[in-house]
XYZ file of C-alpha atoms in Angstrom:
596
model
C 179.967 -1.833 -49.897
C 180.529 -0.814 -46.457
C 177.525 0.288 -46.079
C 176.013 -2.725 -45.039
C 174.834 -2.911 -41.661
C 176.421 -5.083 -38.786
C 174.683 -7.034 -36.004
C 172.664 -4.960 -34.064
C 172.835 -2.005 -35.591
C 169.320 -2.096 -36.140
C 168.907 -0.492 -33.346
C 170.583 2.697 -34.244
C 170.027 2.767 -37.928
C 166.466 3.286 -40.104
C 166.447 0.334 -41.992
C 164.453 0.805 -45.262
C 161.958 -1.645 -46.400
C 163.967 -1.787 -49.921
C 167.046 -3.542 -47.858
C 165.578 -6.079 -46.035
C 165.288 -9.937 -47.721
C 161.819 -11.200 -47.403
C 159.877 -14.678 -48.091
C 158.253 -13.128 -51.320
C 161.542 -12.412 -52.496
C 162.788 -16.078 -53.009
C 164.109 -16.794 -56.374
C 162.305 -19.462 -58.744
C 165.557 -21.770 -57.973
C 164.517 -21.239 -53.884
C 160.789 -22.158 -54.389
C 161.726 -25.118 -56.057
C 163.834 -26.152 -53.446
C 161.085 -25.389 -50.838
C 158.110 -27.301 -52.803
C 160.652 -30.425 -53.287
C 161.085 -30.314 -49.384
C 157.186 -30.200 -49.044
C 157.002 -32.614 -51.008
C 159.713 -35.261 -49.288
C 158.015 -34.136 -45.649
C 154.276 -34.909 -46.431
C 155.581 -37.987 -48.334
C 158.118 -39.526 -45.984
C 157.507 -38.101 -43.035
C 153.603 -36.376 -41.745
C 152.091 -39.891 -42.724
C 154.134 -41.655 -40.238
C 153.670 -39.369 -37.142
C 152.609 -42.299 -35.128
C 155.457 -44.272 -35.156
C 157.949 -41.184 -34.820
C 155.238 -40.586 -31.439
C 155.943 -44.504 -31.066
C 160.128 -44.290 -30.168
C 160.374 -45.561 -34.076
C 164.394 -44.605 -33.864
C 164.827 -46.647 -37.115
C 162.441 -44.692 -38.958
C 164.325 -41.466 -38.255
C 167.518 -43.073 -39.343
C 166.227 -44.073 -42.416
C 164.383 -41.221 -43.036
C 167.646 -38.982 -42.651
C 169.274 -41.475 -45.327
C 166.276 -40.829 -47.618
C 167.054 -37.000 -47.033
C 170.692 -37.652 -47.629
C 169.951 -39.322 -50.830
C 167.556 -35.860 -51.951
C 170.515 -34.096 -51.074
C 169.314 -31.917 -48.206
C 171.791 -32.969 -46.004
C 174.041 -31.194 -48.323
C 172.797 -27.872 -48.662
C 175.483 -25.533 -46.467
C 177.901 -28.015 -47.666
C 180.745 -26.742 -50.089
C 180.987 -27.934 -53.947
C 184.280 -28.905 -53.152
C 183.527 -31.284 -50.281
C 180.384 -32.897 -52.728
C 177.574 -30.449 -50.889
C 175.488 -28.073 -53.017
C 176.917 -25.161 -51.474
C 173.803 -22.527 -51.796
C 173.927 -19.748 -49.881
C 172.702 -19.351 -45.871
C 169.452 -18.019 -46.856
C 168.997 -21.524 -48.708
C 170.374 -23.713 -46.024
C 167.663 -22.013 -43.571
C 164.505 -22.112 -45.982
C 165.472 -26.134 -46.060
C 165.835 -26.270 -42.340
C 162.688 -24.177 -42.335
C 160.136 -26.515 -44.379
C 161.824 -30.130 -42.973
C 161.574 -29.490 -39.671
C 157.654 -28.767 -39.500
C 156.089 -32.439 -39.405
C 157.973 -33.703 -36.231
C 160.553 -32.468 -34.106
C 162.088 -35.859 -33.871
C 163.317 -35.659 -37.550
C 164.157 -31.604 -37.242
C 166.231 -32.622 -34.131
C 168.027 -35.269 -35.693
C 168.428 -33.201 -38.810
C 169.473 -29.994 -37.207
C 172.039 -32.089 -35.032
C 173.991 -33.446 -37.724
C 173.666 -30.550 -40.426
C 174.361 -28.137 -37.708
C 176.664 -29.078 -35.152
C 177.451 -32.507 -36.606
C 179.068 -31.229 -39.733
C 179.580 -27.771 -39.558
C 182.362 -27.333 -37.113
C 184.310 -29.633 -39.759
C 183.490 -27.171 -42.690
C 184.375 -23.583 -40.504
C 187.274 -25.214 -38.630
C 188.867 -28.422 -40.060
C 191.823 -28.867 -42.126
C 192.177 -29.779 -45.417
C 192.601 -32.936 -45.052
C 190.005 -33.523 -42.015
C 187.712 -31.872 -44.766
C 188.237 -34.069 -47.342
C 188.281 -37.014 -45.281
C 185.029 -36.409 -43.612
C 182.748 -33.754 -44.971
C 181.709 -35.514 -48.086
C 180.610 -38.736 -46.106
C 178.457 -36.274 -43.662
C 176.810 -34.261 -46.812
C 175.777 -37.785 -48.485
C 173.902 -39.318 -45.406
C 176.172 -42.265 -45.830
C 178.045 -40.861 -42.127
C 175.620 -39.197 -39.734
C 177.356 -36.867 -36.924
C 176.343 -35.937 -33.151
C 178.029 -33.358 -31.312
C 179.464 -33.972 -27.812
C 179.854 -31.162 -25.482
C 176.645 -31.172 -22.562
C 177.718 -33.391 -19.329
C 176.143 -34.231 -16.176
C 177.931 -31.105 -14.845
C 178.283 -28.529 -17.621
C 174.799 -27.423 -19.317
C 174.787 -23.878 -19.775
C 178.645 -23.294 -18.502
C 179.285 -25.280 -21.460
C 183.045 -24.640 -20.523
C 183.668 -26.554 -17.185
C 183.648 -29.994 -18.461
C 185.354 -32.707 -17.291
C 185.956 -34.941 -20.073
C 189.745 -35.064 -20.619
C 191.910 -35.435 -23.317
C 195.829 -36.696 -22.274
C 198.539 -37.278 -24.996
C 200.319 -40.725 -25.408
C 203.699 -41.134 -24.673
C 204.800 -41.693 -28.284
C 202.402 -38.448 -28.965
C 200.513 -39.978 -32.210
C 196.917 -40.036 -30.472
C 195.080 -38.360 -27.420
C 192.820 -40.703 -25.090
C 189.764 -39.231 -23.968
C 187.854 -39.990 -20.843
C 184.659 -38.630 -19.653
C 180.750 -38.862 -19.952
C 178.555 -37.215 -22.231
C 174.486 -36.327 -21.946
C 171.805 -35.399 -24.236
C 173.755 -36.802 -27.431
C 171.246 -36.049 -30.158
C 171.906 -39.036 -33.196
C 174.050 -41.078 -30.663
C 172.171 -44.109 -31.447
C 173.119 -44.093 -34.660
C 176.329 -41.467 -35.691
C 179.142 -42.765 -37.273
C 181.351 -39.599 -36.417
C 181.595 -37.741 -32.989
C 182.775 -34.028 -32.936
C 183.737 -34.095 -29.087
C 185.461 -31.649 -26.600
C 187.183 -32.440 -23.813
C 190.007 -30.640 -21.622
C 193.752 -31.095 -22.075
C 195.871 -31.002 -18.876
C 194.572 -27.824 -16.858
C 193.876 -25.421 -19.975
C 191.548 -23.013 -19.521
C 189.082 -23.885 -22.237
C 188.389 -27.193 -23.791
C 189.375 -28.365 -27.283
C 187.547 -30.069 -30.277
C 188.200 -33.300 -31.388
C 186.621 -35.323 -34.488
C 185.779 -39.075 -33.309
C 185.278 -41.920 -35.146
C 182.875 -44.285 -33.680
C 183.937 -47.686 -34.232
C 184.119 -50.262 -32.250
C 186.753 -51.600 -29.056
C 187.272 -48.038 -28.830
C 186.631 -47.408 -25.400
C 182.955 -45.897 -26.324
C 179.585 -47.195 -25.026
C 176.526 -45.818 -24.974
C 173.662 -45.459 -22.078
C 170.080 -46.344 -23.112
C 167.342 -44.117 -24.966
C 166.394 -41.208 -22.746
C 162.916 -41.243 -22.308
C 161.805 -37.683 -23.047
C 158.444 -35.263 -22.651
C 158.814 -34.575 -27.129
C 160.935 -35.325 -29.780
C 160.912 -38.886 -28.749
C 161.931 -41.105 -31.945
C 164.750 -38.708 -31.860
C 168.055 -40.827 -30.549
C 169.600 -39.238 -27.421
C 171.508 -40.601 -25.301
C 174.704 -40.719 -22.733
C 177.702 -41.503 -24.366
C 180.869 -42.758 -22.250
C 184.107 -42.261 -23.443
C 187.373 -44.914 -21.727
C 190.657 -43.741 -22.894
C 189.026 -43.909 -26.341
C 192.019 -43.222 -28.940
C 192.121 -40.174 -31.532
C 194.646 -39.386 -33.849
C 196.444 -35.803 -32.877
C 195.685 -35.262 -36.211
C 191.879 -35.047 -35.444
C 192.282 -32.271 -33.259
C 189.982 -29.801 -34.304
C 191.382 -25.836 -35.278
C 193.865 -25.729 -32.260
C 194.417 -26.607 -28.882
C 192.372 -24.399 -26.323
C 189.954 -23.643 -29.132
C 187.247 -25.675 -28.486
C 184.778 -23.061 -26.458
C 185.015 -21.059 -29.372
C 184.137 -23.637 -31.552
C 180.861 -24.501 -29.606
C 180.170 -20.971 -29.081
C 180.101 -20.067 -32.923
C 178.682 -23.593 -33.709
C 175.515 -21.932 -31.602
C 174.821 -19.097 -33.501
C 174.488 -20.811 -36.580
C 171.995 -23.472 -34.349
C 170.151 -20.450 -32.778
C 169.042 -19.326 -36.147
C 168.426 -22.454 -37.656
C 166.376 -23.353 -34.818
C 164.571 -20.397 -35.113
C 163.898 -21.681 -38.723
C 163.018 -24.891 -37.708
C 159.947 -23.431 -35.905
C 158.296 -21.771 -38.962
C 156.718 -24.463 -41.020
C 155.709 -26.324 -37.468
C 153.711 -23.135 -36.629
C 152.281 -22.639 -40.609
C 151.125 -26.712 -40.213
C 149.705 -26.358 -36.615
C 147.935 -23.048 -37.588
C 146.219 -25.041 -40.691
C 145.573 -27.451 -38.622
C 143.842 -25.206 -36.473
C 142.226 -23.458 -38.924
C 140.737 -27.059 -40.534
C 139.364 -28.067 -36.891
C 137.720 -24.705 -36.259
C 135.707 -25.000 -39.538
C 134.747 -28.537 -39.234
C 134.048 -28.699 -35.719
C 129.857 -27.496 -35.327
C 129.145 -26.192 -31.835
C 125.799 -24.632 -31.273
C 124.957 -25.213 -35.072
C 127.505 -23.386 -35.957
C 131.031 -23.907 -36.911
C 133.612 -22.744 -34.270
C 135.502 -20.712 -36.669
C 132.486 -18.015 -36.477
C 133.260 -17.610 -32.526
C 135.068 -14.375 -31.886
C 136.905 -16.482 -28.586
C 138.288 -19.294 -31.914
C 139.164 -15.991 -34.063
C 141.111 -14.074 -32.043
C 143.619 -17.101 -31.203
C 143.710 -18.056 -34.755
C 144.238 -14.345 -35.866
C 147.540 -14.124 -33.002
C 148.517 -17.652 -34.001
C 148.955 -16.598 -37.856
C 150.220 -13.139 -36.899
C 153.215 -14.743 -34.797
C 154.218 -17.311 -38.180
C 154.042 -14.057 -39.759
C 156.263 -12.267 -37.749
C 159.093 -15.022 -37.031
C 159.086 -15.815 -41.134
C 159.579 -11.474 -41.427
C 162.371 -11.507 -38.976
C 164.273 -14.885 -39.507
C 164.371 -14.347 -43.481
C 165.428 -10.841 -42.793
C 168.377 -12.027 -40.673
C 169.692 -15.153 -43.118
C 170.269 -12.440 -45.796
C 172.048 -10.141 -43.510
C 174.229 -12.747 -42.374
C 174.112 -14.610 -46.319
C 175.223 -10.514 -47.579
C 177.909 -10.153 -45.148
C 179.510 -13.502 -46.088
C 179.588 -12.742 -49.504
C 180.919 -9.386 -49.244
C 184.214 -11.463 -47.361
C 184.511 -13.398 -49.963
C 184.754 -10.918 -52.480
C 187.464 -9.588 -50.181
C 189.305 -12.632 -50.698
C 188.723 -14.065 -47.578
C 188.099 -18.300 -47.571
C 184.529 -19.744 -47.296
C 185.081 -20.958 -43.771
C 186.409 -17.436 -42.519
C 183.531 -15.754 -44.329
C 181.034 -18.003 -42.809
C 182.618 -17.814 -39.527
C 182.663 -14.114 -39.313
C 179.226 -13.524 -41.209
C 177.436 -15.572 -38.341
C 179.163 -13.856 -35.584
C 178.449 -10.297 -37.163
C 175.183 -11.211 -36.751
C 175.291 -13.370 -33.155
C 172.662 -10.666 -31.524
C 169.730 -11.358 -33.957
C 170.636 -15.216 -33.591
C 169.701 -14.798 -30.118
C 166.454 -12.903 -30.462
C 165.212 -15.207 -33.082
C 166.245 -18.045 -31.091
C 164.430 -17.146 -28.045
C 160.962 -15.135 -30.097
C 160.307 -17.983 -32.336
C 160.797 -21.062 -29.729
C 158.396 -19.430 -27.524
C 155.643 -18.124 -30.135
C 155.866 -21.990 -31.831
C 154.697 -23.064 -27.783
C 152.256 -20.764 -27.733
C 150.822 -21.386 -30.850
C 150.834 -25.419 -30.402
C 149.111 -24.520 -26.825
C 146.383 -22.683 -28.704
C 146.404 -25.166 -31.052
C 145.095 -27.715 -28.534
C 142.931 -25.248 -26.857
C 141.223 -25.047 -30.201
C 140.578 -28.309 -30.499
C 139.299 -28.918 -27.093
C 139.413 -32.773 -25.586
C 140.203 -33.932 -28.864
C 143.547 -31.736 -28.677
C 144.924 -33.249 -25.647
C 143.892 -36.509 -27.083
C 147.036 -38.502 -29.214
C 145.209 -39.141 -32.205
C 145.045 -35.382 -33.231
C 148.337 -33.875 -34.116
C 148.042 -30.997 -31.397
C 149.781 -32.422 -28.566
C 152.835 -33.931 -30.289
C 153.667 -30.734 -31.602
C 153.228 -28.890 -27.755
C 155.048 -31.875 -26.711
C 157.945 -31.211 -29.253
C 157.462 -27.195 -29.216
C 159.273 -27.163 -25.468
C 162.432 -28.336 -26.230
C 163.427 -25.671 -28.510
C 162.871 -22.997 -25.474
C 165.932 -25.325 -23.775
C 168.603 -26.432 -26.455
C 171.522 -24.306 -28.394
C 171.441 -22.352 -25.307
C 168.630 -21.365 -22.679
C 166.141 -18.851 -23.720
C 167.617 -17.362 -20.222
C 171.157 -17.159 -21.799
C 169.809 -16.375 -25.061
C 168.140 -12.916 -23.605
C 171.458 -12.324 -20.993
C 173.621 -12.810 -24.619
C 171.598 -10.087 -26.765
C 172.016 -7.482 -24.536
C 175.556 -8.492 -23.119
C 176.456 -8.963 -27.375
C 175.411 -5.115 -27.798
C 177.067 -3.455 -24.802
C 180.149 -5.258 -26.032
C 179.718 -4.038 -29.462
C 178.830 -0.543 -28.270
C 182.279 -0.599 -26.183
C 184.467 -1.614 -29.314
C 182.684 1.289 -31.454
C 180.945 -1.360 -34.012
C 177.417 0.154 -33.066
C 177.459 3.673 -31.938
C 175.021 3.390 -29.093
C 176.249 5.801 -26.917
C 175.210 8.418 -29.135
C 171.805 8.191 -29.686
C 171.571 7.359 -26.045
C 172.465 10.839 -24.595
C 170.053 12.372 -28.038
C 167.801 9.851 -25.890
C 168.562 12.034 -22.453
C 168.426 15.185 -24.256
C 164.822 14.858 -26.187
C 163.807 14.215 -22.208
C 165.030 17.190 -20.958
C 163.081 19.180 -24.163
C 159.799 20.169 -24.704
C 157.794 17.449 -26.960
C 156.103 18.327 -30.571
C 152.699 19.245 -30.117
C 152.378 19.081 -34.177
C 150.575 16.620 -35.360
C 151.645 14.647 -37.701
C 151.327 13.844 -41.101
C 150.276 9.713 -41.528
C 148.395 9.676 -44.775
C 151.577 7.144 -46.021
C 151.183 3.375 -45.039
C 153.239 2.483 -41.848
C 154.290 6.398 -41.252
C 152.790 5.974 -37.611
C 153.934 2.559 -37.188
C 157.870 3.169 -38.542
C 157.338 6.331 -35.932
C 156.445 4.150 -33.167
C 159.236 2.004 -33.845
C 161.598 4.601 -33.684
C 159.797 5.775 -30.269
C 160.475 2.130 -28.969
C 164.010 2.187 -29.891
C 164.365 5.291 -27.842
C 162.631 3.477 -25.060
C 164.944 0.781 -25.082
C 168.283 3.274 -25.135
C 166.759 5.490 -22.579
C 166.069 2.068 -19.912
C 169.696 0.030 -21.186
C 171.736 2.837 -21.173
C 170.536 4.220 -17.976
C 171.305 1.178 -16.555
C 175.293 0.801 -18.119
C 175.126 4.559 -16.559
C 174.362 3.221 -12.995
C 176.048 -0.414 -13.370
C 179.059 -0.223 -16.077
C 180.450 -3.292 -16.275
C 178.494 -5.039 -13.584
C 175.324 -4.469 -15.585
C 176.173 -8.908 -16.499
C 175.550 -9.650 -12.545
C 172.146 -7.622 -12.426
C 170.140 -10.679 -14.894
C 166.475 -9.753 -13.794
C 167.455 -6.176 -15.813
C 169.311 -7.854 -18.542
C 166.255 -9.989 -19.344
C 163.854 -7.227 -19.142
C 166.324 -5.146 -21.676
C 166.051 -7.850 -23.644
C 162.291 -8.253 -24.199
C 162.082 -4.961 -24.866
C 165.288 -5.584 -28.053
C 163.499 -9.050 -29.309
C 160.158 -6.631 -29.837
C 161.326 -4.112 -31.484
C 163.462 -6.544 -33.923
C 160.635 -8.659 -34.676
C 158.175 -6.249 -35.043
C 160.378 -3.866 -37.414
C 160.790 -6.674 -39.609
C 157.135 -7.362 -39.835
C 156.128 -4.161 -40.759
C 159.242 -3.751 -43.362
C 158.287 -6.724 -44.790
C 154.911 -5.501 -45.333
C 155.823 -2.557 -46.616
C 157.880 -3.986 -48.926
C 154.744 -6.237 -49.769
C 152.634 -3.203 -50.370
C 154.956 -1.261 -52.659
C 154.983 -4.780 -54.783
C 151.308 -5.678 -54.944
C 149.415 -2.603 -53.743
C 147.836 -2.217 -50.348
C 144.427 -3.192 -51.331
C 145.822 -6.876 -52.113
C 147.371 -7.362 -48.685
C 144.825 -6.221 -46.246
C 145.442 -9.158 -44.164
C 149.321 -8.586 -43.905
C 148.939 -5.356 -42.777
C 146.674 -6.113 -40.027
C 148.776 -8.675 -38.635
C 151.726 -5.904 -39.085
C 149.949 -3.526 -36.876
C 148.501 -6.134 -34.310
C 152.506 -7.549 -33.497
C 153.387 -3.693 -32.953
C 150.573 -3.088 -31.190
C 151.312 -6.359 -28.899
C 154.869 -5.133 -28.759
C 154.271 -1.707 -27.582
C 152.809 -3.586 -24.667
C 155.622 -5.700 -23.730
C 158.538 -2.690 -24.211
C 156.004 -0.733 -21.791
C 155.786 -3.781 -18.989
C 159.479 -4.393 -19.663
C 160.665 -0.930 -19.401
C 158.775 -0.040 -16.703
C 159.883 -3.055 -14.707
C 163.975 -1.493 -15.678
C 163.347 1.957 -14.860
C 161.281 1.248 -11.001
C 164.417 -1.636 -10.336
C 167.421 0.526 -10.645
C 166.086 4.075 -10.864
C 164.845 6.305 -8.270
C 163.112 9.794 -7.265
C 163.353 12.803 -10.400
C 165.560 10.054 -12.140
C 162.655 7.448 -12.372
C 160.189 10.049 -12.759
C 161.935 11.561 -15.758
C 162.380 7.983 -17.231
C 158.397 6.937 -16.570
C 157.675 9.990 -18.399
C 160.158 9.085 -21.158
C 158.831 6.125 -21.442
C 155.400 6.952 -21.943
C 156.016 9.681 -24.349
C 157.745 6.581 -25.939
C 155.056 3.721 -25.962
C 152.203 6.281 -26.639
C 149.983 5.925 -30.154
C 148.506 9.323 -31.504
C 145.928 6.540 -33.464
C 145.572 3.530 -31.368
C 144.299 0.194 -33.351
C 141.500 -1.260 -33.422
C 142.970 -4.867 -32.051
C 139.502 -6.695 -32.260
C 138.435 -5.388 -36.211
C 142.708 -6.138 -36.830
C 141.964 -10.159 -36.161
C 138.818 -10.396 -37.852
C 140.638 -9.426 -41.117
C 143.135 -11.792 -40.609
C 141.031 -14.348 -39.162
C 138.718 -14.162 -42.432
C 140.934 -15.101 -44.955
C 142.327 -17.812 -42.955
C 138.695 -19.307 -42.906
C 138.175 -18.488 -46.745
C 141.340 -20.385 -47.459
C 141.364 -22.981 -44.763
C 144.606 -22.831 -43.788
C 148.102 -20.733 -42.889
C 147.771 -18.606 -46.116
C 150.437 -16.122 -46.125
């Protein structure tokens, strides 16, 4: 069983289309689950879009009750603690198709499924389990999740909020401010982490909110999106909590939020997917209503082209985020046949994985912009107008790019994650980065090669722009060892270059997978939008890399590497990117809608 691959070891291994999870492989019990979610969101929630865009906060309480009552609050939730407990791949396909109508329910969804509950199930006790869990699974408790203040965002570690022991040593009173509390305006439960004495990292605490406790609240925040989603400041005044609601142990607390993340970076990631599926329809409707020039838009090669890029990026994020869920999902359940508990399996699943968390987080948040940006493009005026659905979803789209950490610390993380992992042997990069050096130094194959099989040029290339990557990160560990983390502007570009080749490997082993199941002929349009995302990615590695190598390289060195790099990035049969979109962009026309 060992043979399972670890986080990030994509990189270094081939991954075979026969060993990656993808959305045609859910089981019947997982499509029922997803059509039942449908079903609640266009009920409960799409007809009501005006009054979430309308600061309705009661509506999203009531709605999460309603979802509570369904039982999707319940999903990641143990049997023994009255949840459902299905596997991660389930908890994300539910995340997936309930967050797509409005981000003011997803946020207020994510919040208390995510970090509202979940550091209870990974790192409570017992007791604190029992006590709590079942209450936050039902929807009768809702949870928020304290840790942002005024002056620690992204160095979620320096806050102020402090936590000092009573004399007779039963409770600890906590003083300090909190920002950006998502469900604060209506939680029952607080998971909240504040500093004892002069530790160096804070701890974890689970709050009740009740009353003449020391707790008030500052008003609504008014904010660009997700506005009938509750956040506000939260002010804590020596507000009492048992020492028995400390959460895992004392110091812990950073690691608690850390982890906490990963599991929200994927989740968000998730919670992306059916937003772009329902904007692209949306798109998709408009273009073949809307008559310009006696003619609907859709037959406009400027309308196609976005329409063909917005499916293919859906696509994509759907390949890559289902592909990671079943990694993680696989590597949890291999723990627990081990023997390990739930909570350590979970725990150490989601950190195996912490590197794709981080891609995902950052690829999907910005492809679910772009795609609500074309959106409104497509629609013209009437997109930037409030009574089409185009500019709520923009509106919503940009906080994703900003929450469970920056996309700026997202791309730092990935590559800093990797060298780590490289250092402590769990992904043997160091390796295939001198084969890297080596294969520079040699004479390249003038054969040429054999493509007749589907993908064999593409699977090449994406072996090419794994190389590309090892040659540019590696040279740069070579020049900056350990003080690679203080160079960001070449962190980031390394990490454009990783997200790439992630994303686009799982799109085309996806479709491969596809194609062995249904034939090629049936899934011309999958194919095409597997070559146009590598085709887009071969791009951005050669920007990125190029942008590495002329930063911290010089003379023969950079000149060797430029070489490298277009050996690297360079097709022997280039695509045809313009014929690629106009098979994609037909069938969405024949079907009307996101169709894949």
């Amino acid at each position: 069983m060992e043979d399972i691959t670890r986080g990030g070891q994509f990189l270094v291994k081939e991954t075979k289309c026969e060993n990656i999870f993808t959305p045609e492989d859910f089981s019947e019990e997982q499509i029922m689950m997803r059509d039942s979610v449908k079903e609640f969101v266009d009920k409960e929630i799409w007809p009501h879009k005006d009054r979430f865009e309308k600061k309705d906060y009661a509506l999203t309480e009531e709605t999460m009750r309603k979802a509570g009552e369904m039982g999707f609050l319940s999903i990641a939730v143990p049997e023994s603690y009255g949840g459902m407990g299905m596997g991660f791949v389930d908890t994300c396909l539910v995340c997936d198709y309930i967050s797509g109508a409005t981000g003011s329910f997803s946020t207020a969804f994510g919040a208390h499924t995510g970090i509202g509950t979940m550091p209870i199930t990974l790192y409570g006790t017992e007791e604190q389990k029992q006590k709590y869990v079942p209450k936050l699974a039902s929807g009768e408790w809702f949870g928020a999740y304290c840790l942002t203040e005024p002056g620690a965002g992204s160095d979620a570690n320096s806050g102020k909020t402090k936590a000092v022991l009573s004399e007779d040593g039963t409770h600890y009173k906590i003083t300090g401010q909190k920002m950006w509390i998502s469900n604060a305006g209506f939680c029952s439960l607080f998971i909240v982490f504040a500093r004892i004495e002069d530790d160096k990292n804070i701890t974890g605490f689970i709050l009740e909110n009740t009353k003449d406790n020391g707790i008030s609240f500052g008003e609504e925040e008014h904010k660009l999106g997700i506005r009938a989603s509750s956040t506000r400041q939260v002010f804590f005044n020596e507000t009492k909590v048992p020492v028995e609601n400390m959460l895992s142990e004392r110091g812990n607390g950073f690691k608690i939020a850390m982890n906490a993340l990963n599991v929200g970076r994927i989740k968000l990631a998730a919670a992306c997917l059916d937003a772009q599926r329902r904007v692209t329809s949306n798109a998709v409707h408009y273009a073949n209503d809307r008559i310009q020039f006696n003619t609907p838009i859709a037959s406009f090669g400027a309308i196609r082209a976005k329409l063909a890029e917005m499916a293919t990026s859906t696509y994509a994020g759907e390949s890559a985020t289902y592909r990671a869920a079943k990694s993680i999902e696989d590597r949890i359940n291999v723990r627990v046949a081990e023997g390990t508990s739930h909570q350590e399996a979970e725990l150490k699943g989601v950190e195996e994985f912490a590197i794709e968390c981080s891609i995902l987080k950052v690829a999907v948040s910005e492809d679910v912009q772009n795609c609500a940006d074309e959106g409104i493009q497509i629609y013209g005026g009437m997109g930037f107008s409030e009574d089409t659905p185009m500019e709520s979803a923009w509106r919503d789209a940009r906080i994703a790019r900003i929450y469970e950490g920056t996309n700026e610390i997202n791309r730092m993380l990935s590559v800093g994650m990797l060298i780590k992992k490289a250092m402590k042997g769990q992904v043997d990069l160091l390796g295939p980065a001198m084969k890297v050096q080596e294969e520079l130094m040699g004479i390249p194959s003038f054969d040429t090669p054999d493509y007749s099989e589907l993908f064999a040029e593409e699977k090449e290339m994406i072996g090419k722009l794994k190389k590309a990557f090892l040659m540019v990160a590696g040279g740069a560990v070579q020049k900056f060892g350990a003080d690679l983390e203080a160079h960001q502007q070449l962190l980031m570009a390394a990490a454009d270059m990783l997200i790439e080749i992630y994303i686009a490997e799982s799109t085309i082993l996806r479709t491969e997978k596809l194609a062995k199941k249904q034939g090629e002929a049936s899934i011309q349009e999958q194919i095409a939008m597997a070559q146009l995302y590598l085709y887009k990615a071969v791009d951005i590695v050669t920007q990125k890399g190029k942008e590495g190598i002329v930063s911290f390289a010089e003379g023969d060195e950079q000149r060797m590497m430029l070489m490298g790099l277009r050996r690297f990035t360079k097709y022997t049969n280039m695509p045809n990117v313009v014929a690629l979109r106009e098979i994609i962009t037909a069938k969405l026309v024949a079907e009307n809608k996101y169709c894949f």
